[in-house]
Short mmCIF file of C-alpha atoms in Angstrom, two decimals:
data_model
loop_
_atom_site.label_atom_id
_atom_site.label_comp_id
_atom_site.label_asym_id
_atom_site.label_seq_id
_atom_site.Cartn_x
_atom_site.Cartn_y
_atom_site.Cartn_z
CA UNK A 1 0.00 0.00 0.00
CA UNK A 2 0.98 3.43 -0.35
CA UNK A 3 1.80 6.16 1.57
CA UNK A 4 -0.39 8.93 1.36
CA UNK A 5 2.26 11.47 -0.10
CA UNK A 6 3.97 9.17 -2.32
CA UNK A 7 3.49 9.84 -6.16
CA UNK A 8 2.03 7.42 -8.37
CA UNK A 9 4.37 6.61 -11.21
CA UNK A 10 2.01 5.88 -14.58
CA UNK A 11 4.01 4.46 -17.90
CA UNK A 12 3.64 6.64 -20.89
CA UNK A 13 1.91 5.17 -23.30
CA UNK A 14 2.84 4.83 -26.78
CA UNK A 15 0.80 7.09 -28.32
CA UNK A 16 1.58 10.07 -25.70
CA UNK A 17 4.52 11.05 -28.14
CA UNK A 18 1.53 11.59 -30.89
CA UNK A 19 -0.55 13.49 -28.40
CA UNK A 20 2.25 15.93 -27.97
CA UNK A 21 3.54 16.05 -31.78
CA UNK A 22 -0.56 16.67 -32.51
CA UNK A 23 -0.53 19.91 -30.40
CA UNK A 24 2.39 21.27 -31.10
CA UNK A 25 1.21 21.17 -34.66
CA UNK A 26 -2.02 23.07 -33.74
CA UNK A 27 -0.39 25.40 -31.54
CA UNK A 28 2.07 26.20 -34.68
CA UNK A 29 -1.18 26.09 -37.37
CA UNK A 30 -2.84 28.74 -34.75
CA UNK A 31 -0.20 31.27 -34.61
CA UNK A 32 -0.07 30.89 -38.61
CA UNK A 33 -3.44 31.53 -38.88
CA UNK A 34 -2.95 34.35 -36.19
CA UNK A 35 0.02 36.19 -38.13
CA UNK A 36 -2.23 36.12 -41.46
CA UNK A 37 -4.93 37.32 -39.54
CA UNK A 38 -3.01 40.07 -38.52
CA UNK A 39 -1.24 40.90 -42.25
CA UNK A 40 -4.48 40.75 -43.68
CA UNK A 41 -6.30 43.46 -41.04
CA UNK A 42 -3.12 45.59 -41.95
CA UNK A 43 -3.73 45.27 -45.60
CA UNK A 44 -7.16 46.21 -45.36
CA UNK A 45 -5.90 49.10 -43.24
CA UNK A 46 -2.82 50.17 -45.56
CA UNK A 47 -5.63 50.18 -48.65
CA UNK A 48 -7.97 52.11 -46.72
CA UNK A 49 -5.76 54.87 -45.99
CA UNK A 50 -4.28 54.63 -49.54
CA UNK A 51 -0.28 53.47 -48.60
CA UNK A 52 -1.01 50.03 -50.54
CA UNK A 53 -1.51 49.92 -54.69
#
């Protein structure tokens, strides 16, 4: 039995390597999407104000 304070060791399992791949792909797709996000408002903006062709 164990002690109250003692951790619990778990085994990772074979997939938890995908798991992690899988979000550091969305977190990079997300900021992508962010930073085009962002160029795009700016376009609109530089067009607006008549500093783009």
């Amino acid at each position: 039995m164990r002690e109250p304070g003692e951790a619990r060791r778990t085994a990772t399992p074979a997939h938890g390597w995908l798991r992690r791949i899988g979000w550091l792909v969305l977190i990079w797709a997300a900021s992508v999407a962010a930073v085009a996000a962002v160029a795009a408002v700016l376009r609109v903006v530089m067009r607006s104000v008549g500093l783009a062709p």
